[in-house]
PDB file of C-alpha atoms in Angstrom:
ATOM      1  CA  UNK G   1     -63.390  92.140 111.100  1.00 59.00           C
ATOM      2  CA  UNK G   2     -65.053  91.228 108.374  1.00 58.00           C
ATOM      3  CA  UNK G   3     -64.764  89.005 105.198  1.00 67.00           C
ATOM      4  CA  UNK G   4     -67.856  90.409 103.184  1.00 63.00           C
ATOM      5  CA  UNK G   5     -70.669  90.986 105.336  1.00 70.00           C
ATOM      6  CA  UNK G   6     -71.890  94.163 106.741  1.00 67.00           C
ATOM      7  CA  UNK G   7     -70.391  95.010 110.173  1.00 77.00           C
ATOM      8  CA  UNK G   8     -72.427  98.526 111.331  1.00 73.00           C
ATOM      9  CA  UNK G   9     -74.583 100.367 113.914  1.00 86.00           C
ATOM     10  CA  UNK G  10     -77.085 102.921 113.926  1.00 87.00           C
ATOM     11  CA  UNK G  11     -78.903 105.356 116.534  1.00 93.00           C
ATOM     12  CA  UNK G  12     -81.361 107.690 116.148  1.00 94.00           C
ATOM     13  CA  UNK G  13     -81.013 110.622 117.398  1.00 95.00           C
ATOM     14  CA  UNK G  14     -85.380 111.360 118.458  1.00 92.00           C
ATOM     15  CA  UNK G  15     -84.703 115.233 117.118  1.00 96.00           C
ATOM     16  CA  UNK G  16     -83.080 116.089 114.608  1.00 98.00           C
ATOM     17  CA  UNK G  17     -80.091 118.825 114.154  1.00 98.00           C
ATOM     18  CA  UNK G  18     -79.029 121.276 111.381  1.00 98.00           C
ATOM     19  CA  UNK G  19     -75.462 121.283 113.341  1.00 99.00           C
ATOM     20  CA  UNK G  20     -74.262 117.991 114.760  1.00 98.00           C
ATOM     21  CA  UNK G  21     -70.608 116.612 115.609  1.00 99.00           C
ATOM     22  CA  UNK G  22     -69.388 113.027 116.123  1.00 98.00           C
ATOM     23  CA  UNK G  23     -66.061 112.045 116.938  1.00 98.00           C
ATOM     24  CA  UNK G  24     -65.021 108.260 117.114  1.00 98.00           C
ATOM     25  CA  UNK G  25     -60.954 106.367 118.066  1.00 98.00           C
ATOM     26  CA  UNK G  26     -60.499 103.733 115.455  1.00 97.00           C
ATOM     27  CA  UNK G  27     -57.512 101.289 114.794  1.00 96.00           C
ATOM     28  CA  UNK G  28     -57.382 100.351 111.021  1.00 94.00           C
ATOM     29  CA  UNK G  29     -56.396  96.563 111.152  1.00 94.00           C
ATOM     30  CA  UNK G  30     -55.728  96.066 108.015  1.00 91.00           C
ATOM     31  CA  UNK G  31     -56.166  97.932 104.583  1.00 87.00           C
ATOM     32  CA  UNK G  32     -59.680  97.816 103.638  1.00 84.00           C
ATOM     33  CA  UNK G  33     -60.651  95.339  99.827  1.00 85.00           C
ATOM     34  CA  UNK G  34     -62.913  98.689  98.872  1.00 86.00           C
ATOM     35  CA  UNK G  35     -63.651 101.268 100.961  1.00 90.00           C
ATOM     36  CA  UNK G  36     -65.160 101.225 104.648  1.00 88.00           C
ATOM     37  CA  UNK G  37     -67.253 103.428 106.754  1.00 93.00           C
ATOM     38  CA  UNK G  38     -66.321 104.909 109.704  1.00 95.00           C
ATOM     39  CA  UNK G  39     -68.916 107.287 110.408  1.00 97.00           C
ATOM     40  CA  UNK G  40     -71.568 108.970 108.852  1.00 97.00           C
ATOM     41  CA  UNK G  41     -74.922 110.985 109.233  1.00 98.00           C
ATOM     42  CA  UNK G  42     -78.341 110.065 108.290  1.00 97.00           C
ATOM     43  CA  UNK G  43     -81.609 111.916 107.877  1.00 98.00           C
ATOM     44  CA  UNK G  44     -84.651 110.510 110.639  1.00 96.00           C
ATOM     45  CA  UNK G  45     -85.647 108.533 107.143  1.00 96.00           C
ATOM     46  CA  UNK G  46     -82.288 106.760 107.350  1.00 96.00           C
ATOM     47  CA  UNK G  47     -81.032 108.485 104.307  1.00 97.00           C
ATOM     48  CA  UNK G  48     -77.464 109.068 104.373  1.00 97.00           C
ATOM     49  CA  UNK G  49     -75.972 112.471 103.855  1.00 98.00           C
ATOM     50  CA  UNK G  50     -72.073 112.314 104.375  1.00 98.00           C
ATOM     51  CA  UNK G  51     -69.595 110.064 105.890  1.00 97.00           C
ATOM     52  CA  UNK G  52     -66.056 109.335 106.793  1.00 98.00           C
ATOM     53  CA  UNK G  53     -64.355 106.153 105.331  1.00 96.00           C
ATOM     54  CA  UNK G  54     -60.920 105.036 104.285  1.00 95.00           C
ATOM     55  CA  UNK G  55     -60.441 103.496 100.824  1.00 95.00           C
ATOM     56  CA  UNK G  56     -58.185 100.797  99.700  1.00 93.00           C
ATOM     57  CA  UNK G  57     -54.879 102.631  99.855  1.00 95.00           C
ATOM     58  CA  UNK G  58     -55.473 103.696 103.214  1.00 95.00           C
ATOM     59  CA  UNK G  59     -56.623 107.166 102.679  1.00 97.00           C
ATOM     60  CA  UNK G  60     -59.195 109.028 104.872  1.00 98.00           C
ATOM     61  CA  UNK G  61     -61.738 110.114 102.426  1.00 98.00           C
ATOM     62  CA  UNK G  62     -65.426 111.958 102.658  1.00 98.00           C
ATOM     63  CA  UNK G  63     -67.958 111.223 100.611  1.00 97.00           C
ATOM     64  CA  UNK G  64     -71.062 113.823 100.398  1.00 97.00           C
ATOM     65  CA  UNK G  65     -73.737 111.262  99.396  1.00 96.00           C
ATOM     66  CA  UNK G  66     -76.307 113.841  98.777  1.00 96.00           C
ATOM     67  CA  UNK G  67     -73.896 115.876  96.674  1.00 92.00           C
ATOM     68  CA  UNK G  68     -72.752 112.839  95.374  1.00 92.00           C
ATOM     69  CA  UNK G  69     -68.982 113.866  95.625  1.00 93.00           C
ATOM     70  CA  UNK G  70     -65.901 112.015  96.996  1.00 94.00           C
ATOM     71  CA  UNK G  71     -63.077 113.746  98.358  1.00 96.00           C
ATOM     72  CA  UNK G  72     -59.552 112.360  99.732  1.00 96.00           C
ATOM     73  CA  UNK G  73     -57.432 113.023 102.528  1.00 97.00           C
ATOM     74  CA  UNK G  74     -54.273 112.252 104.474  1.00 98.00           C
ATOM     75  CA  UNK G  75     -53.131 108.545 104.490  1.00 97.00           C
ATOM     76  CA  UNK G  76     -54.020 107.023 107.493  1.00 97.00           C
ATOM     77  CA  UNK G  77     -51.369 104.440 109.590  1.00 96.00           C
ATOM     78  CA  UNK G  78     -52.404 100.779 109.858  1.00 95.00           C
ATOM     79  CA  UNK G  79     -52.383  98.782 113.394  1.00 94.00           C
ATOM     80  CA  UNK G  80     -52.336 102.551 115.655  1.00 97.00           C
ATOM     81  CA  UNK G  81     -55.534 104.352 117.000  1.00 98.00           C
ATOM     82  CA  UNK G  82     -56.713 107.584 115.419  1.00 98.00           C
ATOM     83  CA  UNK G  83     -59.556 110.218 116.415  1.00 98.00           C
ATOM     84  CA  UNK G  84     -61.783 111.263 113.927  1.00 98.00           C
ATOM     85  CA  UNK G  85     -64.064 114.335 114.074  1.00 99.00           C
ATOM     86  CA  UNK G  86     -66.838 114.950 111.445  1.00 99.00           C
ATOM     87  CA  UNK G  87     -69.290 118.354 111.810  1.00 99.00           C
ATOM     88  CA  UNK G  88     -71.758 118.465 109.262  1.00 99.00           C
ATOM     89  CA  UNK G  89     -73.913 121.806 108.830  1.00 98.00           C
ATOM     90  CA  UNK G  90     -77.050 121.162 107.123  1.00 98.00           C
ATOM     91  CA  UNK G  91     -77.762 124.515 104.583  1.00 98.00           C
ATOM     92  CA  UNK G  92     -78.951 123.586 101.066  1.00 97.00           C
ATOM     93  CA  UNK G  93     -75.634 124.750  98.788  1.00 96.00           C
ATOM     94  CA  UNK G  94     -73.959 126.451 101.810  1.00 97.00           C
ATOM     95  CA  UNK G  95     -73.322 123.295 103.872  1.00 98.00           C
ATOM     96  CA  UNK G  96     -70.764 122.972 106.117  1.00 98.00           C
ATOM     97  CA  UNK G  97     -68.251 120.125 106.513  1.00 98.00           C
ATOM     98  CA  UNK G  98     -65.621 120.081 108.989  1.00 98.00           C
ATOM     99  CA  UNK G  99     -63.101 117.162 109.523  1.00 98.00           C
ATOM    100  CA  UNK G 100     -60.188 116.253 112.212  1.00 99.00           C
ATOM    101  CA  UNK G 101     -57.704 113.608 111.874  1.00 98.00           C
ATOM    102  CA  UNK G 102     -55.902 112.509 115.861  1.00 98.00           C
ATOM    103  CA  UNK G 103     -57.394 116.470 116.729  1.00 97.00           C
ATOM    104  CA  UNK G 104     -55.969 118.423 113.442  1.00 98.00           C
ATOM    105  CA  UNK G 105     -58.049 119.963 111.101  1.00 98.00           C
ATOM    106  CA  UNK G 106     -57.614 118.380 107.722  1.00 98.00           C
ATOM    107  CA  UNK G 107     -58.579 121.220 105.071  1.00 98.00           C
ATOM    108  CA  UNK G 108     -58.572 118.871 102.024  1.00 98.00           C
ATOM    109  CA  UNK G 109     -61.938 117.223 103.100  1.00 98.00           C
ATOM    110  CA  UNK G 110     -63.262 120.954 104.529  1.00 97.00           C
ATOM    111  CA  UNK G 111     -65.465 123.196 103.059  1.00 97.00           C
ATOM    112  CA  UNK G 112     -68.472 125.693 103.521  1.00 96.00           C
ATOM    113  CA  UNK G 113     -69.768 125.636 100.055  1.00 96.00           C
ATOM    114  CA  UNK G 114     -70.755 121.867 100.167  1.00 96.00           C
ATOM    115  CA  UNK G 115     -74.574 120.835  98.969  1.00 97.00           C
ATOM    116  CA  UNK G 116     -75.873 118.587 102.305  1.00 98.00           C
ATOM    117  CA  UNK G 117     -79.908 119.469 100.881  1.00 97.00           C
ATOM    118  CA  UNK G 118     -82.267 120.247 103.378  1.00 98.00           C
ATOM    119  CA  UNK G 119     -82.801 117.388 105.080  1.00 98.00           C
ATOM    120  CA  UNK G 120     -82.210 117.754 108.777  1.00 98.00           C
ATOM    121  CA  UNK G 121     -79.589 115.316 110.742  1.00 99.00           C
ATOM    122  CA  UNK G 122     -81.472 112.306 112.466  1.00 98.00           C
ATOM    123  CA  UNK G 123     -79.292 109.377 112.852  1.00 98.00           C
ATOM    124  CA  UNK G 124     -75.674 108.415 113.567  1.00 98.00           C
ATOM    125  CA  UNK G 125     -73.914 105.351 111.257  1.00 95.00           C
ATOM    126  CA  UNK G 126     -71.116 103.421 112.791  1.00 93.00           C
ATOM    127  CA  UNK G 127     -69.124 101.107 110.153  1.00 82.00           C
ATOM    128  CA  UNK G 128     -69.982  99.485 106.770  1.00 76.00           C
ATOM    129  CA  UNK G 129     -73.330  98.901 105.934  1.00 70.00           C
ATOM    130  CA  UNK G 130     -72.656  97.262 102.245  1.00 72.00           C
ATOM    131  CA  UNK G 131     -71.549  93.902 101.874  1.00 67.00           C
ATOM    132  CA  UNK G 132     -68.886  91.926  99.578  1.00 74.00           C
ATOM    133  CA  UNK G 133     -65.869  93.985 101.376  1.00 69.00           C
ATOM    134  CA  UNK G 134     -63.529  92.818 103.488  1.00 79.00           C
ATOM    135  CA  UNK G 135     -61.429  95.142 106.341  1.00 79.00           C
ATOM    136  CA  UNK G 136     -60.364  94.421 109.824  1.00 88.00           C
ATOM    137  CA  UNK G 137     -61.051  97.675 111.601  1.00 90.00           C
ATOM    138  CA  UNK G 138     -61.668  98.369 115.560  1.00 94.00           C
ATOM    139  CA  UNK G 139     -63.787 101.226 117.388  1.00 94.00           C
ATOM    140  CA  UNK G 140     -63.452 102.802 120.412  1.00 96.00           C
ATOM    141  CA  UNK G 141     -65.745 105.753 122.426  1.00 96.00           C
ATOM    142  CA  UNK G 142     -67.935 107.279 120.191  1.00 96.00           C
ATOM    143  CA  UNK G 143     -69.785 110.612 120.919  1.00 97.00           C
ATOM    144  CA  UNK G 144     -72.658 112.553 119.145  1.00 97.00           C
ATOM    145  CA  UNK G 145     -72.931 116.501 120.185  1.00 97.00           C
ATOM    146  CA  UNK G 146     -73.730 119.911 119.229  1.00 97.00           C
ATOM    147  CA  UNK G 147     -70.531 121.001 120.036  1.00 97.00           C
ATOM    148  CA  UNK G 148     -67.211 120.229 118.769  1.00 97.00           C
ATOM    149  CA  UNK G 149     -65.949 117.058 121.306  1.00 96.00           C
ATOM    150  CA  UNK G 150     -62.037 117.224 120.570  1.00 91.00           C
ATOM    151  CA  UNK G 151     -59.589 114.425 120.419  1.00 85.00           C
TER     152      UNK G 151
END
């Protein structure tokens, strides 16, 4: 939980990946003042490159930070636990991004045609690393692999 400070995690990976997956359970709380992270990549230089979040009206949502797009999904229930899958492909302009929502693919927030850059995959972010938002959110067994994990 938290009332405006930032509640996150990061890992480094020591390589870094063109192709990486991450899947993560999470139990949205309560509905978030802004938006909040779930999970996201990072370049080694800790620059993020997309992540998962859910925005104020409960909506899973992607946001390609090197694109600088925002794209929304499904509507996501408050107070049950989900699975959420996020593949990135690093390409230039023919970047890959792949989500699952509880181990369905969810083709609004899909696409091979996305702009990622260049910059390979070198960290893993867990949570909300800005401040002034509040959310009550919970996480459960998070894994990082080259291969797709599953719900």
């Amino acid at each position: 939980m938290s009332t405006g400070t930032a509640t996150y995690a990061r890992d480094s990976f020591g390589s870094t990946y063109s192709s990486l997956y991450v899947r993560a359970y999470f139990q949205l709380r309560s509905l978030p003042s802004s938006t909040v992270t779930l999970v996201g990549f990072r370049t080694g230089s800790s620059v993020s490159i997309a992540r998962l979040y859910v925005d104020s009206q409960g909506r899973l949502a992607l946001r390609n930070d090197v694109g600088a797009t925002s794209t929304t999904g499904p509507l996501v229930s408050l107070s049950s636990w989900h699975s959420v899958e996020l593949h990135l492909v690093v390409n230039g302009t023919s970047s890959t991004i792949e989500v699952w929502l509880d181990g369905s693919p969810v083709s609004a927030l899909t696409t091979q045609t996305a702009n990622l850059g260049s910059a390979l995959i070198g960290q893993l972010q867990l949570g909300e690393n800005q401040t002034g938002r509040s959310y009550d959110i919970a996480f459960d067994d998070v894994v990082v692999q080259t291969a797709r994990v599953g719900p």
